[in-house]
Short mmCIF file of C-alpha atoms and ligand atoms in Angstrom, two decimals:
data_model
loop_
_atom_site.label_atom_id
_atom_site.label_comp_id
_atom_site.label_asym_id
_atom_site.label_seq_id
_atom_site.Cartn_x
_atom_site.Cartn_y
_atom_site.Cartn_z
CA MET A 1 47.70 98.66 102.95
CA ALA A 2 51.26 97.73 104.53
CA PRO A 3 53.46 100.73 105.95
CA ASN A 4 56.19 101.68 102.96
CA PRO A 5 59.53 99.59 104.24
CA SER A 6 62.41 101.99 104.57
CA PHE A 7 65.27 101.85 102.00
CA LYS A 8 67.08 99.40 103.48
CA GLU A 9 64.64 96.95 104.45
CA LEU A 10 63.12 97.25 100.75
CA ILE A 11 66.56 96.41 99.53
CA GLU A 12 67.47 93.47 102.13
CA GLN A 13 63.83 91.99 101.92
CA THR A 14 62.08 92.17 99.00
CA SER A 15 61.15 89.33 97.46
CA ARG A 16 62.17 90.35 94.20
CA PRO A 17 64.90 92.06 92.38
CA THR A 18 64.38 96.20 93.09
CA LEU A 19 63.69 98.19 89.68
CA SER A 20 65.19 101.32 89.80
CA PHE A 21 65.56 104.68 87.43
CA GLU A 22 67.80 107.61 87.35
CA PHE A 23 66.83 110.64 86.07
CA PHE A 24 69.43 113.80 85.60
CA PRO A 25 67.87 117.55 86.49
CA PRO A 26 66.65 119.35 83.42
CA LYS A 27 68.92 122.01 81.70
CA ASP A 28 66.06 124.02 79.66
CA GLU A 29 62.73 124.18 79.00
CA GLN A 30 62.53 121.49 76.50
CA SER A 31 64.66 118.84 78.82
CA ARG A 32 62.50 119.79 81.51
CA ILE A 33 59.25 118.63 79.53
CA SER A 34 61.41 115.20 78.37
CA LEU A 35 61.90 114.91 82.41
CA ASN A 36 58.41 115.65 83.24
CA GLU A 37 57.05 113.19 80.66
CA THR A 38 59.77 110.57 81.91
CA VAL A 39 58.64 110.69 84.89
CA GLU A 40 55.11 110.52 84.57
CA GLU A 41 55.37 107.42 82.05
CA LEU A 42 57.86 105.55 84.44
CA GLY A 43 55.67 106.13 87.39
CA LYS A 44 53.03 103.99 85.92
CA ILE A 45 55.47 100.86 86.21
CA SER A 46 55.90 101.69 89.96
CA PRO A 47 59.26 101.59 90.30
CA ASP A 48 60.86 100.70 93.95
CA PHE A 49 62.85 103.97 93.93
CA VAL A 50 64.22 106.74 91.56
CA SER A 51 67.56 108.53 92.02
CA VAL A 52 68.37 112.02 90.66
CA THR A 53 71.84 112.99 89.88
CA TYR A 54 73.94 116.12 90.56
CA GLY A 55 76.59 118.15 88.95
CA ALA A 56 79.72 118.52 90.80
CA MET A 57 81.26 121.84 91.13
CA GLY A 58 78.44 123.52 90.88
CA SER A 59 76.73 122.87 87.77
CA ASN A 60 73.00 122.59 87.54
CA GLN A 61 72.88 122.02 91.35
CA GLU A 62 69.68 123.81 92.46
CA ALA A 63 67.95 122.21 89.42
CA SER A 64 69.07 118.53 90.90
CA VAL A 65 67.50 119.66 94.39
CA SER A 66 64.26 120.84 93.51
CA VAL A 67 63.99 117.71 91.04
CA VAL A 68 64.56 115.47 94.26
CA GLU A 69 62.25 117.57 96.37
CA SER A 70 59.08 117.20 93.89
CA LEU A 71 60.07 113.46 93.22
CA ALA A 72 60.47 112.86 96.99
CA SER A 73 56.85 113.03 97.83
CA ARG A 74 55.82 110.46 95.38
CA PHE A 75 58.61 107.73 95.09
CA ARG A 76 61.54 106.46 97.23
CA THR A 77 64.07 108.76 95.90
CA ILE A 78 67.64 108.47 96.27
CA ALA A 79 69.67 112.00 95.71
CA HIS A 80 73.05 111.66 94.74
CA LEU A 81 75.75 114.05 96.44
CA THR A 82 79.16 115.16 95.03
CA CYS A 83 81.07 116.53 97.69
CA VAL A 84 84.17 117.68 95.88
CA GLY A 85 84.86 121.49 96.01
CA SER A 86 82.33 122.12 98.69
CA THR A 87 82.26 122.98 102.54
CA ARG A 88 80.88 120.85 105.29
CA ASP A 89 78.35 123.77 106.06
CA ASN A 90 77.10 123.87 102.32
CA ILE A 91 76.54 120.07 101.77
CA GLN A 92 74.97 120.12 105.76
CA GLN A 93 72.45 122.41 104.33
CA LEU A 94 71.24 120.08 101.68
CA LEU A 95 71.21 117.31 103.68
CA ASN A 96 69.30 119.04 106.12
CA ARG A 97 66.61 119.88 102.73
CA TYR A 98 66.40 116.93 101.83
CA ALA A 99 65.57 114.96 105.30
CA LYS A 100 62.73 117.36 105.48
CA ALA A 101 61.71 116.65 101.75
CA GLY A 102 61.36 113.08 102.97
CA VAL A 103 64.15 111.36 100.79
CA ALA A 104 64.80 107.74 100.85
CA GLY A 105 68.78 107.77 100.91
CA ILE A 106 71.88 109.66 99.73
CA LEU A 107 74.17 108.33 97.33
CA ALA A 108 77.66 109.91 98.43
CA LEU A 109 80.00 110.75 95.66
CA ARG A 110 83.46 112.49 95.34
CA GLY A 111 82.21 113.53 91.96
CA ASP A 112 84.45 113.89 88.74
CA LYS A 113 87.98 115.13 89.74
CA PRO A 114 88.42 118.94 88.33
CA ASP A 115 91.88 119.79 86.96
CA ASN A 116 92.66 121.97 89.80
CA PHE A 117 91.48 119.44 92.48
CA ASP A 118 94.89 119.70 94.14
CA LEU A 119 94.62 123.44 94.33
CA LEU A 120 90.93 123.60 95.75
CA PRO A 121 90.86 126.54 98.54
CA ASP A 122 87.94 125.89 100.42
CA SER A 123 86.84 122.13 100.01
CA ASP A 124 86.24 119.98 102.83
CA TYR A 125 86.33 116.97 101.25
CA ARG A 126 88.92 114.82 99.49
CA VAL A 127 87.08 111.85 98.86
CA ALA A 128 83.85 110.38 98.98
CA LEU A 129 84.35 108.28 102.10
CA ASP A 130 84.25 112.01 103.96
CA LEU A 131 80.66 112.72 102.69
CA VAL A 132 79.75 108.75 104.15
CA ASN A 133 80.82 109.69 107.43
CA GLN A 134 79.07 113.03 107.45
CA VAL A 135 76.07 111.55 106.39
CA VAL A 136 76.05 108.57 108.81
CA LEU A 137 77.24 110.22 111.50
CA GLU A 138 75.61 113.45 111.66
CA ASN A 139 72.28 112.88 109.68
CA GLU A 140 69.86 109.72 109.75
CA LEU A 141 69.46 109.17 106.11
CA PRO A 142 70.45 106.12 104.61
CA VAL A 143 73.64 105.95 102.29
CA GLY A 144 74.67 104.45 99.19
CA VAL A 145 77.82 104.51 97.30
CA ALA A 146 79.35 104.30 93.75
CA ALA A 147 80.98 100.60 93.03
CA PHE A 148 82.86 100.28 89.81
CA PRO A 149 83.34 96.85 88.15
CA GLU A 150 85.71 97.71 85.48
CA LYS A 151 87.99 99.67 87.98
CA HIS A 152 87.41 103.39 88.58
CA PRO A 153 89.85 105.38 86.17
CA GLU A 154 92.21 107.14 89.01
CA SER A 155 92.42 103.59 90.66
CA PRO A 156 95.76 101.55 90.34
CA SER A 157 93.35 98.28 90.75
CA ILE A 158 90.14 96.68 90.96
CA GLU A 159 91.39 95.36 94.45
CA HIS A 160 91.78 99.01 95.58
CA ASP A 161 88.40 100.16 94.62
CA ILE A 162 87.11 96.77 96.41
CA MET A 163 89.45 98.32 99.47
CA VAL A 164 87.66 101.11 99.45
CA LEU A 165 84.31 100.18 99.15
CA LYS A 166 84.76 98.12 102.15
CA LEU A 167 86.01 101.06 104.01
CA LYS A 168 82.49 102.73 102.95
CA GLN A 169 80.42 99.70 104.17
CA ASP A 170 82.60 99.92 107.24
CA ALA A 171 81.74 103.50 107.51
CA GLY A 172 77.76 102.96 107.29
CA ALA A 173 77.29 102.80 103.42
CA GLU A 174 73.88 100.29 103.29
CA PHE A 175 73.99 99.75 99.40
CA ALA A 176 76.45 100.28 96.08
CA MET A 177 75.31 100.99 92.80
CA THR A 178 77.47 100.30 89.91
CA GLN A 179 78.89 102.85 86.77
CA LEU A 180 77.89 101.40 83.69
CA PHE A 181 79.23 98.37 82.23
CA PHE A 182 78.42 96.01 79.13
CA SER A 183 80.00 92.82 80.64
CA LEU A 184 77.75 90.36 82.76
CA GLU A 185 81.61 88.70 83.95
CA SER A 186 82.60 91.96 85.06
CA TYR A 187 79.98 92.55 87.70
CA VAL A 188 80.21 89.17 88.27
CA SER A 189 83.92 89.19 88.85
CA PHE A 190 83.78 92.36 90.79
CA VAL A 191 80.49 91.16 93.43
CA SER A 192 82.58 87.78 93.81
CA SER A 193 85.71 89.57 94.89
CA ALA A 194 84.21 91.95 96.65
CA ARG A 195 82.18 89.19 98.89
CA ASN A 196 85.65 87.85 99.47
CA ALA A 197 86.98 90.73 100.67
CA GLY A 198 83.98 91.07 103.38
CA VAL A 199 81.66 93.49 101.29
CA THR A 200 78.00 92.15 102.12
CA ILE A 201 76.06 95.18 101.19
CA PRO A 202 73.87 94.91 98.30
CA ILE A 203 76.03 95.67 94.99
CA ILE A 204 72.96 97.04 92.32
CA PRO A 205 74.21 96.68 88.83
CA GLY A 206 73.47 100.09 86.74
CA VAL A 207 72.01 99.38 83.33
CA MET A 208 72.36 101.76 80.53
CA PRO A 209 69.82 100.81 77.23
CA VAL A 210 71.93 100.70 74.29
CA ASN A 211 69.17 102.62 72.12
CA ASN A 212 70.65 106.02 71.21
CA VAL A 213 74.05 104.28 70.12
CA LYS A 214 75.99 106.96 69.17
CA LYS A 215 75.36 108.45 72.79
CA VAL A 216 75.77 105.30 74.68
CA MET A 217 78.93 104.87 72.78
CA ARG A 218 80.29 108.27 73.91
CA MET A 219 79.27 108.17 77.88
CA ALA A 220 80.62 104.60 78.00
CA GLU A 221 84.15 105.89 76.25
CA MET A 222 83.85 109.09 79.04
CA SER A 223 83.03 106.54 82.37
CA GLY A 224 85.80 103.90 80.98
CA ALA A 225 83.50 101.29 80.21
CA THR A 226 84.59 98.48 77.80
CA VAL A 227 82.32 97.99 74.61
CA PRO A 228 82.63 94.12 74.03
CA GLN A 229 84.11 93.39 70.56
CA SER A 230 81.18 91.51 69.47
CA LEU A 231 78.64 94.45 70.05
CA ALA A 232 80.86 96.83 68.39
CA THR A 233 81.36 94.66 65.53
CA GLU A 234 77.27 94.43 65.41
CA LEU A 235 76.42 97.93 65.59
CA SER A 236 79.14 99.34 63.09
CA GLY A 237 77.64 96.48 60.65
CA ALA A 238 73.77 97.89 60.94
CA SER A 239 72.36 99.20 57.77
CA SER A 240 70.64 101.85 59.59
CA GLU A 241 69.77 103.57 62.55
CA VAL A 242 66.89 101.55 63.66
CA GLU A 243 68.78 98.12 63.23
CA ALA A 244 71.84 99.74 65.19
CA GLN A 245 69.38 100.28 67.91
CA LYS A 246 67.61 96.94 67.49
CA ILE A 247 70.86 95.14 67.85
CA GLY A 248 71.54 97.75 71.37
CA MET A 249 68.30 96.62 72.72
CA ASP A 250 68.42 93.25 72.47
CA PHE A 251 72.06 93.40 73.86
CA THR A 252 70.65 95.50 76.82
CA VAL A 253 67.46 93.44 77.45
CA GLU A 254 70.14 90.06 77.33
CA LEU A 255 72.60 91.53 79.57
CA ALA A 256 69.44 92.98 82.22
CA ALA A 257 68.14 89.14 82.33
CA LYS A 258 71.57 87.60 82.94
CA LEU A 259 72.10 90.10 85.74
CA LEU A 260 69.03 89.06 87.57
CA LYS A 261 69.84 85.32 86.97
CA VAL A 262 73.31 85.40 88.46
CA GLY A 263 71.51 87.12 91.52
CA ALA A 264 71.78 91.00 91.12
CA PRO A 265 69.67 92.45 93.85
CA GLY A 266 67.95 94.80 91.35
CA LEU A 267 68.34 96.99 88.07
CA HIS A 268 69.25 100.61 88.28
CA ILE A 269 68.43 101.65 84.83
CA PHE A 270 69.92 104.86 83.45
CA THR A 271 67.07 106.47 81.71
CA LEU A 272 68.88 109.65 80.16
CA ASN A 273 65.07 110.73 80.83
CA HIS A 274 63.52 108.86 78.23
CA TYR A 275 61.07 106.39 78.99
CA ARG A 276 60.57 104.17 76.30
CA ALA A 277 63.86 102.20 76.42
CA ALA A 278 63.44 102.08 80.14
CA THR A 279 60.41 100.39 79.96
CA GLU A 280 61.41 97.85 77.01
CA VAL A 281 64.04 96.97 79.34
CA ALA A 282 62.34 96.38 82.56
CA ARG A 283 59.18 94.77 80.84
CA ALA A 284 61.47 92.36 78.85
CA VAL A 285 62.91 90.97 82.05
CA GLY A 286 59.46 90.95 84.30
CA LEU A 287 60.19 93.47 86.53
CA CYS A 288 56.82 95.11 85.49
P1 FAD B 301 85.61 108.06 95.82
O1 FAD B 301 85.25 106.86 96.50
O2 FAD B 301 86.32 109.26 96.36
O3 FAD B 301 86.92 107.61 94.96
C1 FAD B 301 87.43 108.13 94.01
C2 FAD B 301 89.03 107.52 93.93
O4 FAD B 301 89.77 107.87 94.97
C3 FAD B 301 89.05 106.31 93.12
O5 FAD B 301 90.18 105.90 92.60
C4 FAD B 301 89.17 105.66 94.61
O6 FAD B 301 89.93 104.23 94.53
C5 FAD B 301 90.13 106.51 95.41
N1 FAD B 301 89.88 106.60 96.96
C6 FAD B 301 88.90 106.91 97.37
N2 FAD B 301 88.55 107.10 99.05
C7 FAD B 301 90.09 106.60 99.17
C8 FAD B 301 90.85 105.95 100.06
N3 FAD B 301 90.43 106.07 101.69
N4 FAD B 301 92.26 105.30 100.22
C9 FAD B 301 92.46 105.45 98.89
N5 FAD B 301 91.75 105.64 97.93
C10 FAD B 301 90.65 105.98 97.71
N6 FAD B 301 79.24 112.24 89.35
C11 FAD B 301 78.35 113.20 89.75
O7 FAD B 301 79.14 114.56 89.33
N7 FAD B 301 77.04 113.51 89.72
C12 FAD B 301 76.47 112.55 90.08
O8 FAD B 301 75.05 112.29 90.04
C13 FAD B 301 77.10 110.98 89.62
N8 FAD B 301 76.28 110.06 90.14
C14 FAD B 301 77.13 108.45 89.81
C15 FAD B 301 76.42 107.47 90.19
C16 FAD B 301 77.06 105.99 89.99
C17 FAD B 301 76.13 105.13 90.45
C18 FAD B 301 78.28 106.10 89.76
C19 FAD B 301 79.14 104.93 89.47
C20 FAD B 301 79.20 107.39 89.74
C21 FAD B 301 78.71 108.49 89.36
N9 FAD B 301 79.15 109.81 89.10
C22 FAD B 301 78.61 111.14 89.24
C23 FAD B 301 80.22 109.83 89.12
C24 FAD B 301 81.65 109.69 90.18
O9 FAD B 301 81.22 111.11 90.86
C25 FAD B 301 82.71 109.78 89.53
O10 FAD B 301 83.01 108.22 88.90
C26 FAD B 301 83.91 110.19 90.71
O11 FAD B 301 85.14 110.12 89.89
C27 FAD B 301 84.19 108.87 91.76
O12 FAD B 301 82.81 109.00 92.88
P2 FAD B 301 83.40 108.02 93.81
O13 FAD B 301 82.17 108.43 94.76
O14 FAD B 301 83.66 106.51 93.87
O15 FAD B 301 85.03 108.55 94.37
#
């Protein structure tokens, strides 16, 4: 059997788009059961890699680290890492643990800005770029970063976000994963502008299956993702939850298929720790 390629080689050299899944750490026994079941089921379709979210400012962080440590022996695992409110020493301790666990890479993030951001006394970080620098200069872990096809909520413009993405690439970031979005045109236009600005790293779209419609709409609102009017109208005209779910999943599969058609390097599916919708999307677009 050929040896496993490194994460960087995987993204750059794989002959087909990558398939990957995002999990979040469990908060209680019930969500632990749900995560374990999701990991088991999605493991059967052999994702190229998985990622695990990390709570900024202290929420559920140890749970995230232990999920990463347990998945890393089984999958290529990307550990999300937020730096806001942390010290360099704390972050370095985590990076050492991740290196020891054999993680495939770090998704270097700032984390959502807390209300008291300007007053934080002991944070050694202002922006994700500070963390990218630390991972690249002081560790040997591949590093990825976030990208925002519809603009980061705090940014003055998409051009500004692309300038920041280029700074992260220049600092050593090897790949980017996007925030959730529902518009193919947003992704295409963002990637095209990024390429024109000299960003060459893979920009992997994050896809959220629209199966639990209320929950996904809430997450869209929180992240600032625009829900296309046609989808909103169709969903609000649905006569039952089952019908709304079908409309949402048909929409997701069509978006995922179009993303691959326009050359997306992979699909990163936000599973919300449920396997059925993620499997359905991956199957429908021929990635498993
Ligand atoms: P930054 O790069 O620091 O950007 C934040 C703002 O500062 C932006 O407006 C940017 O334009 C601006 N900025 C940054 N650097 C500069 C600079 N040098 N000069 C001028 N302006 C600058 N959050 C979590 O808490 N846990 C997670 O696990 C998590 N996973 C995520 C996964 C993905 C794929 C994505 C897209 C987001 C995720 N987030 C997560 C949310 C993320 O932490 C927030 O969106 C956060 O608000 C911004 O993160 P960032 O890394 O892009 O920050």
